[in-house]
Amino acid sequence: MTNRRAFLGSAAAAAAGLAIGRPTMARAACSAPVPSFPHVPAPELEEATIAALQTAMARGDQTARSIAEAYLGRITALDKGGPQLNSVIELNPEALQIADALDRERKSGSVRGALHGIPVLLKDNIDTGDSMQTTAGSLALVGAPAPRDAFVVDRLRRAGVLILGKTNLSEWANFRSTHSTSGWSGRGGQTRCPYVLERNPCGSSSGSGAAIAANLAMVAVGTETDGSVVCPASANGLVGVKPTLGLVSRAGIIPLAHSQDTAGPMARTVRDAAILLNAMTGADPRDPQTATSAGHVSLDYTTTLDPSALRGKRLGVVRSYFGFDPSVDRVMEASLAALRAGGATLVDPVVLPHAGEYDDSEGVVLRYEFKADIAAYLATRTGTPRTLDALIAYNAQHSDVEMPWFGQELFEQSAAKGPLTDKAYQNALKRNQRLSRSEGIDAALRAHRLDALVAPTGGPAWMTDLVAGDHFTGGYSTASAVAGYPHITVPAGFVHGLPVGISFFAGAWAEPALFGIAYAFEQSTLARRPPRYLEHAVPM
C-alpha cells in the first residue's frame, strides 16, 4: 500500500478482571477511564503489557484461557457492539483449546518464553494453516483456507503465542484502486478509528491498528509495502515497526511487491513491539531474501531499551516532511525538545537527498511486481482465482459487493505490465534503490554523522469518505519503504483528540539503535493515551 491513497465466529463471555500486578510507568500514565463506554469487560486489560500478563500467569492469578476470554469479551463489547470498531474480521475457533494446551505446558513447568500464552492478532493477509481464512479482505479468496502457516506464523506459534484471530485491512493491502478508502474491504467492511469514530484508521493494517489501540489483544502483526504499518500505528496511537527487508520472512504472506513487502509488529509500547519482533525473525528457505539477515539479527531487541539511550545520539531533523499541518508541527517541536532534553544532539535541518524523486517510479515497480508476485502466491492456494486476470473478472462479476465504492484501476494497470525482465521495470527498481539507499538515507546519515533521522509520521486521522476516498495530508514513509530500511513510529502527541506519531529511521539493520532511541523518547514523553471512542474530534 502507498499511504497516499462479516465478523466470523462468536466471542466468549468475558472473564473476571485480571490481576496483572503493579502497572509499568507507561501504563500508570495511560490508564485513564474510558467514559464513552464505561461497562467494557476486563478494564484491567487496558494498557496492560506483555510483562504484566506474564507475571499474572506466573503467579497463578490468571491463565492463558482467562486472558483470552477477557480479550474475546472486549471484542464483543467494543468491536461488534458499542462503538463497533469492526477491526477483527475473524476469530480463531480453536483459540480457547490452544490456550488450554499452553496452560497445561506452563503447569508442567514448561514456558516457551516471553510470549507464552499472549493473545496476538494477525492481519488477514497472513496465511494460517488452520480453519481460519486468509483473504486480504477479498471475497474472491474466501473458501479453502491456506494450506500451511506463513513462516512468521510458525515462528510465533513456536514462541507460544495464542493467535486470537485476524484483523480487517484495506483490501489487497490498498492496492486495488487509486480512489480507495483505507480500512475498507469487501469481506470485512469499514474499520473505524477508536479515537474518533468518524475518522479513518489509515491502512492498510487498519484493523491491526484499531484493535490494538482499543486493547482487543496484546499486540498485532501488520504488513507494509509503503506506510501500511507506520501510518495506522501513528493514526491509532501505537508503536509500529517496519523492519529491514529480509529480517522477517515474506513466505505465506499475500504479496504486493517483493522489493518492499515486510511484516512488522504493532503494539502499545516499544518494549512489547521489540518482544514481538524477537519471535518473528529468522532465516527461511522459502524466502531467500532472509539470507541477507545473517549476522544482523538481534537475539533480543529489548537489550537496547535504555531510558538514557538518547544521550550522545545525533539525530537529523528532515524538515521537508514538516509544514503540512501547523498542529502537527507543534507536536513535533515539543517532541524535538524532548529529544534534546534526553541528551540527543539535533542536526536541524537535514536534507534527505532525492526525496520525492522516485514516487512515480515506485508505482511502476509495484505494478510490475504485483502482477508477478500475486500469480506466484495464488498458485499455492486451491479453490480461489489463479491469476490477476481472474481476480479482475471476479470483481467485475461481483461488483455489487466488491466494488460498491471504488474500482480496480491498479489491478488493471498491473495486469497490463510485462514480465520482470522488462527494462522499464529493471531500470526503475535499480534507480529507486540507488536514490533511496546510497544516495538517499545513507548519504544523509554519512554527511552529518547521524545515528538516525526524524520526521512526523503523519497527520491526524482524516474523515472516512467512501465516496471520495482517502485524504492523506502528509508525513513520512516512502524513502524507508523503497530502500527496504527500518522505520519505527512512536506516539508523539494529539491534535484535536487524534494521535500523531514521530518517525525514527536509519540504514539497513539499524533496528537495535532505533529501538533504543524510540524507547528513550517514549519513556520521556509517555504520549500514548487509550481511546475514548468519541463521535467527533475535540477543540484544541
Coordinates of C-alpha atoms in Angstrom, one line a residue:
M1 CA 0.0 0.0 0.0
T2 CA 1.2 3.5 -0.7
N3 CA -0.2 5.7 2.1
R4 CA -1.3 8.3 -0.4
R5 CA -4.0 6.8 -1.1
A6 CA -18.5 -10.3 8.4
F7 CA -17.2 -10.9 11.5
L8 CA -16.9 -14.7 11.6
G9 CA -17.3 -16.7 14.8
S10 CA -18.6 -15.6 18.2
A11 CA -16.8 -14.3 21.3
A12 CA -16.7 -16.0 24.6
A13 CA -18.1 -14.3 27.7
A14 CA -15.6 -12.0 29.5
A15 CA -13.6 -13.4 32.3
A16 CA -13.3 -11.7 35.7
G17 CA -11.0 -8.7 35.9
L18 CA -7.3 -9.6 35.6
A19 CA -4.9 -9.2 38.5
I20 CA -1.9 -8.0 36.5
G21 CA 0.2 -6.5 39.2
R22 CA 1.7 -3.1 39.5
P23 CA 1.5 -1.0 36.3
T24 CA 4.5 0.0 34.4
M25 CA 5.5 3.6 34.2
A26 CA 3.8 3.9 30.8
R27 CA 0.7 2.2 32.0
A28 CA 0.3 4.4 35.0
A29 CA 0.3 7.4 32.7
C30 CA -2.1 5.9 30.2
S31 CA -4.8 4.1 32.3
A32 CA -7.4 6.9 32.2
P33 CA -11.0 5.6 32.2
V34 CA -13.0 5.3 29.0
P35 CA -16.1 7.4 29.8
S36 CA -17.9 6.8 26.5
F37 CA -18.4 3.0 27.2
P38 CA -18.0 2.5 30.9
H39 CA -19.1 -1.1 31.1
V40 CA -16.4 -2.7 28.9
P41 CA -15.3 -6.1 30.2
A42 CA -11.9 -6.5 31.9
P43 CA -11.0 -2.9 32.2
E44 CA -7.8 -4.0 33.9
L45 CA -6.6 -5.2 30.4
E46 CA -6.4 -1.6 29.2
E47 CA -2.8 -0.7 28.6
A48 CA -1.6 -4.0 30.0
T49 CA 1.9 -5.1 28.9
I50 CA 3.3 -8.5 28.0
A51 CA 5.4 -8.5 31.1
A52 CA 2.4 -7.7 33.3
L53 CA 0.4 -10.6 31.8
Q54 CA 3.4 -13.0 32.2
T55 CA 3.7 -12.0 35.9
A56 CA 0.0 -12.7 36.4
M57 CA 0.2 -16.1 34.8
A58 CA 3.4 -17.0 36.7
R59 CA 1.7 -16.1 40.0
G60 CA -1.3 -18.2 39.0
D61 CA -3.6 -15.2 39.2
Q62 CA -4.6 -15.7 35.6
T63 CA -4.2 -18.3 32.8
A64 CA -3.9 -18.1 29.1
R65 CA -7.5 -19.1 28.9
S66 CA -8.8 -16.5 31.2
I67 CA -6.8 -13.8 29.5
A68 CA -8.1 -14.9 26.1
E69 CA -11.7 -15.0 27.3
A70 CA -11.3 -11.5 28.6
Y71 CA -10.0 -10.2 25.3
L72 CA -12.8 -12.0 23.5
G73 CA -15.2 -10.2 25.8
R74 CA -13.7 -6.9 24.9
I75 CA -14.0 -7.7 21.2
T76 CA -17.7 -8.4 21.7
A77 CA -18.2 -5.2 23.6
L78 CA -16.1 -2.8 21.5
D79 CA -15.6 -4.3 18.1
K80 CA -19.1 -5.8 17.5
G81 CA -21.0 -3.8 20.0
G82 CA -20.6 -0.3 21.5
P83 CA -18.6 1.8 19.1
Q84 CA -18.5 -1.0 16.6
L85 CA -14.9 -0.6 15.5
N86 CA -15.1 -3.5 13.0
S87 CA -11.4 -4.2 13.3
V88 CA -11.5 -8.0 13.8
I89 CA -12.5 -9.9 10.6
E90 CA -12.5 -13.4 12.1
L91 CA -11.9 -15.1 15.4
N92 CA -9.9 -18.3 15.8
P93 CA -12.4 -21.0 16.7
E94 CA -9.6 -23.0 18.3
A95 CA -8.3 -20.2 20.5
L96 CA -9.5 -21.5 23.8
Q97 CA -8.4 -25.0 23.2
I98 CA -4.9 -23.7 22.3
A99 CA -5.0 -21.6 25.4
D100 CA -5.8 -24.7 27.5
A101 CA -2.8 -26.5 25.9
L102 CA -0.5 -23.6 26.7
D103 CA -1.8 -23.6 30.3
R104 CA -1.0 -27.3 30.6
E105 CA 2.5 -26.7 29.4
R106 CA 3.0 -23.9 32.0
K107 CA 1.6 -26.1 34.7
S108 CA 4.1 -28.8 33.8
G109 CA 6.9 -26.3 34.2
S110 CA 7.5 -25.6 30.5
V111 CA 7.3 -21.9 29.5
R112 CA 8.4 -21.1 26.0
G113 CA 9.4 -17.5 26.6
A114 CA 8.0 -14.0 26.9
L115 CA 5.1 -14.6 24.5
H116 CA 3.8 -17.9 26.1
G117 CA 0.0 -17.6 26.2
I118 CA -0.1 -14.0 24.9
P119 CA -3.0 -13.2 22.6
V120 CA -2.0 -11.8 19.2
L121 CA -4.0 -10.7 16.2
L122 CA -2.8 -11.2 12.6
K123 CA -3.6 -9.1 9.6
D124 CA -5.8 -11.0 7.2
N125 CA -3.2 -11.4 4.5
I126 CA -1.0 -13.7 6.6
D127 CA -1.5 -17.4 6.0
T128 CA -2.6 -19.7 8.8
G129 CA -2.8 -23.4 8.1
D130 CA -5.9 -23.9 10.2
S131 CA -9.6 -23.3 9.8
M132 CA -9.3 -19.5 9.6
Q133 CA -9.5 -17.8 6.2
T134 CA -6.7 -15.8 4.6
T135 CA -8.3 -13.4 2.1
A136 CA -6.6 -9.9 2.0
G137 CA -10.2 -8.8 2.7
S138 CA -11.4 -10.0 -0.7
L139 CA -14.4 -12.3 -1.1
A140 CA -12.5 -13.9 -4.0
L141 CA -10.3 -15.7 -1.6
V142 CA -13.0 -16.9 0.8
G143 CA -13.3 -20.7 0.7
A144 CA -10.5 -23.2 1.3
P145 CA -8.1 -21.9 3.9
A146 CA -4.4 -21.5 3.2
P147 CA -2.6 -24.9 3.1
R148 CA 0.1 -24.1 5.7
D149 CA 1.2 -21.4 8.1
A150 CA 3.3 -18.5 6.9
F151 CA 6.8 -18.7 8.2
V152 CA 6.2 -15.9 10.6
V153 CA 3.1 -17.6 12.0
D154 CA 5.1 -20.8 12.5
R155 CA 7.7 -18.8 14.4
L156 CA 5.0 -17.2 16.6
R157 CA 3.3 -20.5 17.4
R158 CA 6.7 -22.0 18.4
A159 CA 7.1 -19.0 20.8
G160 CA 3.9 -19.9 22.5
V161 CA 1.7 -17.1 21.0
L162 CA -2.1 -17.6 21.1
I163 CA -3.4 -16.4 17.8
L164 CA -6.7 -14.9 18.7
G165 CA -7.9 -14.1 15.2
K166 CA -7.4 -11.9 12.2
T167 CA -7.9 -8.3 11.5
N168 CA -9.6 -6.3 8.8
L169 CA -7.5 -4.4 6.3
S170 CA -7.6 -2.1 3.3
E171 CA -8.5 -4.7 0.7
W172 CA -5.5 -6.2 -1.2
A173 CA -3.2 -4.0 1.1
N174 CA -4.7 -0.9 -0.5
F175 CA -3.5 -1.8 -4.0
R176 CA -6.7 -2.2 -5.9
S177 CA -7.8 1.4 -6.7
T178 CA -6.4 4.9 -6.8
H179 CA -9.6 6.1 -5.1
S180 CA -9.8 3.5 -2.3
T181 CA -10.8 4.1 1.3
S182 CA -8.4 2.8 3.9
G183 CA -9.8 0.2 6.3
W184 CA -12.5 -1.0 3.8
S185 CA -12.6 -4.5 2.4
G186 CA -15.3 -6.4 0.6
R187 CA -15.2 -9.1 3.2
G188 CA -14.8 -7.0 6.3
G189 CA -16.5 -3.7 5.6
Q190 CA -15.1 -0.4 7.1
T191 CA -12.9 -0.2 10.2
R192 CA -13.3 2.8 12.4
C193 CA -10.7 4.8 14.3
P194 CA -11.2 4.2 18.0
Y195 CA -10.2 7.7 19.0
V196 CA -12.8 9.5 16.8
L197 CA -15.2 7.0 15.2
E198 CA -16.0 9.1 12.1
R199 CA -12.2 9.2 11.3
N200 CA -10.2 6.8 9.3
P201 CA -7.7 4.3 10.9
C202 CA -5.3 4.6 8.0
G203 CA -4.1 1.5 6.2
S204 CA -3.6 -1.0 5.1
S205 CA -3.0 -2.6 8.5
S206 CA -6.2 -0.7 9.6
G207 CA -7.7 -3.4 11.7
S208 CA -4.5 -4.2 13.5
G209 CA -4.0 -0.6 14.4
A210 CA -7.6 -0.1 15.7
A211 CA -7.7 -3.4 17.6
I212 CA -4.5 -2.9 19.5
A213 CA -5.3 0.8 20.2
A214 CA -8.6 -0.4 21.8
N215 CA -6.9 -3.2 23.8
L216 CA -8.6 -6.0 21.9
A217 CA -5.4 -8.1 22.1
M218 CA -1.9 -7.6 23.4
V219 CA -0.1 -7.0 20.1
A220 CA -0.7 -7.5 16.4
V221 CA 1.2 -8.3 13.2
G222 CA 0.7 -5.9 10.3
T223 CA 2.4 -5.7 6.9
E224 CA 3.8 -2.8 5.0
T225 CA 4.8 -2.0 1.4
D226 CA 4.8 1.7 1.9
G227 CA 3.2 3.1 5.1
S228 CA 0.9 0.2 5.9
V229 CA 2.3 -0.4 9.4
V230 CA 3.5 3.1 10.3
C231 CA 0.5 5.1 9.1
P232 CA -2.1 3.1 11.1
A233 CA 0.2 2.9 14.1
S234 CA 0.5 6.7 14.0
A235 CA -3.2 7.3 13.5
N236 CA -4.1 4.9 16.3
G237 CA -1.6 5.9 18.9
L238 CA 0.7 2.9 18.6
V239 CA 4.3 1.9 18.1
G240 CA 4.8 0.5 14.6
V241 CA 7.9 -1.2 13.3
K242 CA 8.7 -1.7 9.6
P243 CA 11.8 -3.9 9.7
T244 CA 14.7 -4.0 7.2
L245 CA 13.7 -6.1 4.1
G246 CA 14.9 -9.6 4.8
L247 CA 14.7 -9.5 8.6
V248 CA 11.2 -11.1 8.5
S249 CA 10.2 -13.8 6.0
R250 CA 7.5 -12.9 3.4
A251 CA 6.7 -16.6 2.7
G252 CA 3.0 -17.2 3.2
I253 CA 2.0 -13.5 3.2
I254 CA -0.3 -12.3 0.4
P255 CA 2.1 -10.1 -1.6
L256 CA 2.0 -6.7 -3.1
A257 CA 5.7 -6.2 -4.1
H258 CA 8.6 -8.3 -3.1
S259 CA 11.2 -5.5 -3.2
Q260 CA 9.3 -3.6 -0.4
D261 CA 7.0 -6.0 1.4
T262 CA 7.6 -6.9 5.1
A263 CA 5.6 -7.8 8.1
G264 CA 6.1 -5.8 11.3
P265 CA 4.9 -5.5 14.9
M266 CA 2.2 -3.1 16.1
A267 CA 2.0 -2.6 19.9
R268 CA 1.1 -0.1 22.6
T269 CA 4.7 0.1 23.9
V270 CA 8.2 -0.1 22.4
R271 CA 9.1 -3.0 24.6
D272 CA 6.2 -5.1 23.5
A273 CA 7.0 -4.3 19.9
A274 CA 10.6 -5.5 20.4
I275 CA 9.4 -8.7 22.2
L276 CA 7.1 -9.5 19.2
L277 CA 9.9 -8.8 16.7
N278 CA 12.2 -11.2 18.6
A279 CA 9.8 -14.0 17.7
M280 CA 9.2 -13.0 14.1
T281 CA 12.8 -13.0 12.7
G282 CA 14.8 -15.9 11.3
A283 CA 16.2 -17.3 8.0
D284 CA 13.6 -19.1 5.9
P285 CA 14.5 -21.2 2.9
R286 CA 11.1 -20.3 1.3
D287 CA 12.3 -16.6 1.3
P288 CA 15.9 -16.3 0.0
Q289 CA 15.9 -12.6 1.0
T290 CA 16.1 -13.6 4.6
A291 CA 19.6 -15.0 4.0
T292 CA 20.8 -11.4 3.9
S293 CA 19.9 -11.0 7.6
A294 CA 22.7 -13.4 8.6
G295 CA 24.8 -11.6 11.2
H296 CA 22.3 -8.8 11.6
V297 CA 19.5 -10.4 13.6
S298 CA 19.5 -9.5 17.3
L299 CA 18.6 -12.4 19.6
D300 CA 16.8 -9.9 21.9
Y301 CA 15.8 -6.4 20.7
T302 CA 14.9 -5.4 24.3
T303 CA 18.6 -5.2 25.2
T304 CA 18.9 -1.7 23.8
L305 CA 15.8 -0.4 25.6
D306 CA 17.5 2.1 27.9
P307 CA 15.8 5.3 29.0
S308 CA 19.1 7.1 28.6
A309 CA 19.7 5.9 25.1
L310 CA 19.3 9.4 23.6
R311 CA 22.5 10.6 25.3
G312 CA 25.2 11.2 22.8
K313 CA 23.0 10.4 19.8
R314 CA 23.0 12.6 16.7
L315 CA 19.6 12.9 15.1
G316 CA 18.8 14.6 11.8
V317 CA 15.6 16.5 11.5
V318 CA 14.1 16.2 8.0
R319 CA 12.2 19.5 7.7
S320 CA 10.9 18.7 4.3
Y321 CA 8.2 16.5 5.9
F322 CA 7.0 19.2 8.2
G323 CA 4.7 22.0 7.3
F324 CA 1.6 20.2 6.1
D325 CA -0.3 20.9 9.3
P326 CA 0.5 23.6 11.9
S327 CA -0.9 21.5 14.8
V328 CA 1.3 18.5 13.8
D329 CA 4.3 20.9 13.7
R330 CA 3.6 22.0 17.3
V331 CA 3.6 18.4 18.4
M332 CA 6.8 17.8 16.5
E333 CA 8.5 20.8 18.0
A334 CA 7.6 19.6 21.5
S335 CA 9.0 16.2 20.5
L336 CA 12.2 17.7 19.3
A337 CA 12.5 19.5 22.7
A338 CA 12.1 16.2 24.4
L339 CA 14.8 14.6 22.3
R340 CA 17.2 17.5 23.2
A341 CA 16.3 17.2 26.9
G342 CA 17.1 13.5 26.7
G343 CA 20.6 14.3 25.6
A344 CA 20.4 14.0 21.8
T345 CA 22.1 16.4 19.5
L346 CA 19.8 17.5 16.8
V347 CA 21.1 18.5 13.4
D348 CA 18.3 20.7 12.1
P349 CA 17.5 20.8 9.3
V350 CA 18.9 17.8 7.3
V351 CA 18.0 17.4 3.7
L352 CA 17.1 13.9 2.6
P353 CA 18.6 13.7 -0.9
H354 CA 16.3 12.8 -3.8
A355 CA 13.2 12.5 -1.6
G356 CA 10.1 12.6 -3.8
E357 CA 12.1 11.9 -7.0
Y358 CA 11.0 8.2 -7.1
D359 CA 7.4 8.5 -6.1
D360 CA 6.2 7.9 -9.6
S361 CA 8.7 5.2 -10.4
E362 CA 7.8 3.4 -7.2
G363 CA 4.4 2.9 -8.6
V364 CA 5.9 1.4 -11.8
V365 CA 7.8 -1.1 -9.7
L366 CA 4.8 -2.0 -7.6
R367 CA 2.6 -2.6 -10.6
Y368 CA 5.1 -4.9 -12.2
E369 CA 5.9 -6.9 -9.0
F370 CA 2.3 -7.2 -8.0
K371 CA 1.4 -9.0 -11.3
A372 CA 4.2 -11.5 -10.9
D373 CA 4.0 -11.9 -7.1
I374 CA 0.3 -12.4 -6.8
A375 CA 0.4 -15.1 -9.6
A376 CA 3.1 -16.9 -7.6
Y377 CA 1.0 -16.7 -4.4
L378 CA -2.3 -17.8 -6.0
A379 CA -0.5 -20.9 -7.2
T380 CA -0.2 -22.0 -3.6
R381 CA -4.0 -21.8 -3.0
T382 CA -6.9 -24.0 -4.1
G383 CA -10.5 -23.1 -4.7
T384 CA -9.6 -19.4 -5.5
P385 CA -8.9 -17.5 -8.7
R386 CA -5.4 -18.4 -10.0
T387 CA -4.3 -15.2 -11.8
L388 CA -4.6 -11.5 -11.6
D389 CA -6.9 -11.5 -14.7
A390 CA -9.2 -14.0 -12.8
L391 CA -9.3 -11.7 -9.8
I392 CA -10.3 -8.8 -12.1
A393 CA -13.0 -10.9 -13.6
Y394 CA -14.3 -11.9 -10.2
N395 CA -14.5 -8.3 -9.0
A396 CA -16.4 -7.3 -12.2
Q397 CA -18.8 -10.2 -11.7
H398 CA -19.3 -9.3 -8.1
S399 CA -19.1 -5.6 -8.3
D400 CA -22.1 -5.0 -6.0
V401 CA -20.1 -6.4 -3.1
E402 CA -16.5 -5.9 -4.2
M403 CA -16.7 -2.5 -6.0
P404 CA -19.6 -0.5 -4.5
W405 CA -17.4 2.4 -3.6
F406 CA -14.2 2.2 -5.8
G407 CA -12.9 0.3 -8.7
Q408 CA -9.8 -1.8 -9.6
E409 CA -7.7 0.5 -11.7
L410 CA -4.4 -0.6 -10.1
F411 CA -5.3 -4.2 -10.8
E412 CA -5.9 -3.4 -14.4
Q413 CA -2.8 -1.3 -14.7
S414 CA -0.7 -4.1 -13.2
A415 CA -2.3 -6.7 -15.5
A416 CA -1.2 -4.7 -18.5
K417 CA 2.5 -4.8 -17.4
G418 CA 5.0 -7.2 -18.9
P419 CA 7.4 -9.6 -17.1
L420 CA 10.0 -8.7 -14.6
T421 CA 12.6 -9.0 -17.4
D422 CA 11.3 -5.7 -18.9
K423 CA 13.9 -3.0 -19.0
A424 CA 11.3 -0.5 -17.8
Y425 CA 11.0 -2.4 -14.5
Q426 CA 14.6 -3.3 -14.0
N427 CA 15.7 0.3 -14.6
A428 CA 13.1 1.7 -12.3
L429 CA 13.9 -0.7 -9.5
K430 CA 17.7 0.0 -9.8
R431 CA 17.2 3.7 -9.9
N432 CA 14.8 3.8 -6.9
Q433 CA 17.0 1.7 -4.7
R434 CA 20.1 3.8 -5.6
L435 CA 18.3 7.1 -4.9
S436 CA 16.7 5.9 -1.7
R437 CA 19.7 4.0 -0.3
S438 CA 23.3 5.0 -1.1
E439 CA 22.3 8.4 -2.5
G440 CA 19.4 9.0 -0.1
I441 CA 19.2 7.8 3.5
D442 CA 22.8 6.5 3.7
A443 CA 24.1 9.8 2.2
A444 CA 22.2 11.9 4.8
L445 CA 23.4 9.8 7.7
R446 CA 27.0 9.8 6.5
A447 CA 27.2 13.5 5.6
H448 CA 26.1 14.6 9.1
R449 CA 27.4 11.6 11.1
L450 CA 23.9 10.8 12.3
D451 CA 22.5 7.8 14.3
A452 CA 19.1 8.3 12.8
L453 CA 16.7 10.7 11.1
V454 CA 13.5 12.1 12.4
A455 CA 10.2 13.2 10.8
P456 CA 6.5 13.3 11.5
T457 CA 4.9 10.0 10.6
G458 CA 1.6 11.6 9.5
G459 CA -1.2 13.9 10.4
P460 CA -4.3 13.3 12.5
A461 CA -6.8 10.7 11.1
W462 CA -8.9 12.2 8.2
M463 CA -12.6 11.7 7.9
T464 CA -13.6 8.4 6.4
D465 CA -15.1 9.2 3.0
L466 CA -16.3 6.2 1.0
V467 CA -17.3 8.4 -1.9
A468 CA -14.2 10.5 -2.4
G469 CA -11.6 8.1 -0.9
D470 CA -8.7 8.9 1.3
H471 CA -7.4 12.4 2.2
F472 CA -3.8 11.8 3.1
T473 CA -2.2 15.1 4.2
G474 CA 1.4 14.4 4.7
G475 CA 4.1 12.5 6.6
Y476 CA 7.0 10.1 6.1
S477 CA 7.3 6.6 4.9
T478 CA 8.3 6.3 1.3
A479 CA 12.1 6.6 1.4
S480 CA 12.5 3.8 4.0
A481 CA 9.9 1.7 2.2
V482 CA 11.6 1.9 -1.2
A483 CA 15.1 1.4 0.4
G484 CA 13.9 -1.6 2.4
Y485 CA 15.3 0.1 5.5
P486 CA 13.9 0.1 9.1
H487 CA 11.4 2.7 10.3
I488 CA 9.8 2.9 13.8
T489 CA 7.0 5.2 14.7
V490 CA 6.1 6.2 18.3
P491 CA 3.2 8.1 19.7
A492 CA 4.2 11.8 19.9
G493 CA 1.0 13.7 20.9
F494 CA -2.5 14.6 20.0
V495 CA -4.3 17.0 17.6
H496 CA -8.0 17.5 18.3
G497 CA -8.1 14.3 20.3
L498 CA -6.4 12.4 17.5
P499 CA -2.9 10.7 17.8
V500 CA 0.1 11.6 15.7
G501 CA 3.4 9.8 15.7
I502 CA 7.0 10.6 15.3
S503 CA 9.3 8.6 12.9
F504 CA 12.8 7.4 13.6
F505 CA 14.6 5.8 10.6
A506 CA 18.1 4.9 9.5
G507 CA 20.1 2.5 7.3
A508 CA 19.8 -1.3 6.9
W509 CA 19.8 -3.4 10.0
A510 CA 19.6 -0.4 12.4
E511 CA 16.8 -1.9 14.4
P512 CA 18.7 -2.2 17.7
A513 CA 19.7 1.5 17.7
L514 CA 16.3 2.6 16.6
F515 CA 14.6 0.7 19.3
G516 CA 16.8 2.4 21.9
I517 CA 16.1 5.8 20.5
A518 CA 12.3 5.1 20.3
Y519 CA 12.2 3.7 23.8
A520 CA 14.0 6.6 25.4
F521 CA 11.7 9.0 23.6
E522 CA 8.6 7.0 24.7
Q523 CA 9.7 7.0 28.3
S524 CA 10.5 10.7 28.4
T525 CA 7.1 11.7 26.9
L526 CA 4.6 8.9 27.7
A527 CA 2.4 10.4 25.0
R528 CA 0.1 7.5 24.4
R529 CA -3.4 7.6 25.8
P530 CA -6.1 5.0 25.3
P531 CA -9.0 5.9 23.0
R532 CA -12.3 7.3 24.2
Y533 CA -14.4 6.4 21.2
L534 CA -15.6 9.9 20.5
E535 CA -18.1 10.6 17.7
H536 CA -16.4 13.8 16.7
A537 CA -13.0 15.5 17.1
V538 CA -12.5 17.8 20.0
P539 CA -11.4 21.5 20.1
M540 CA -7.7 22.2 20.8

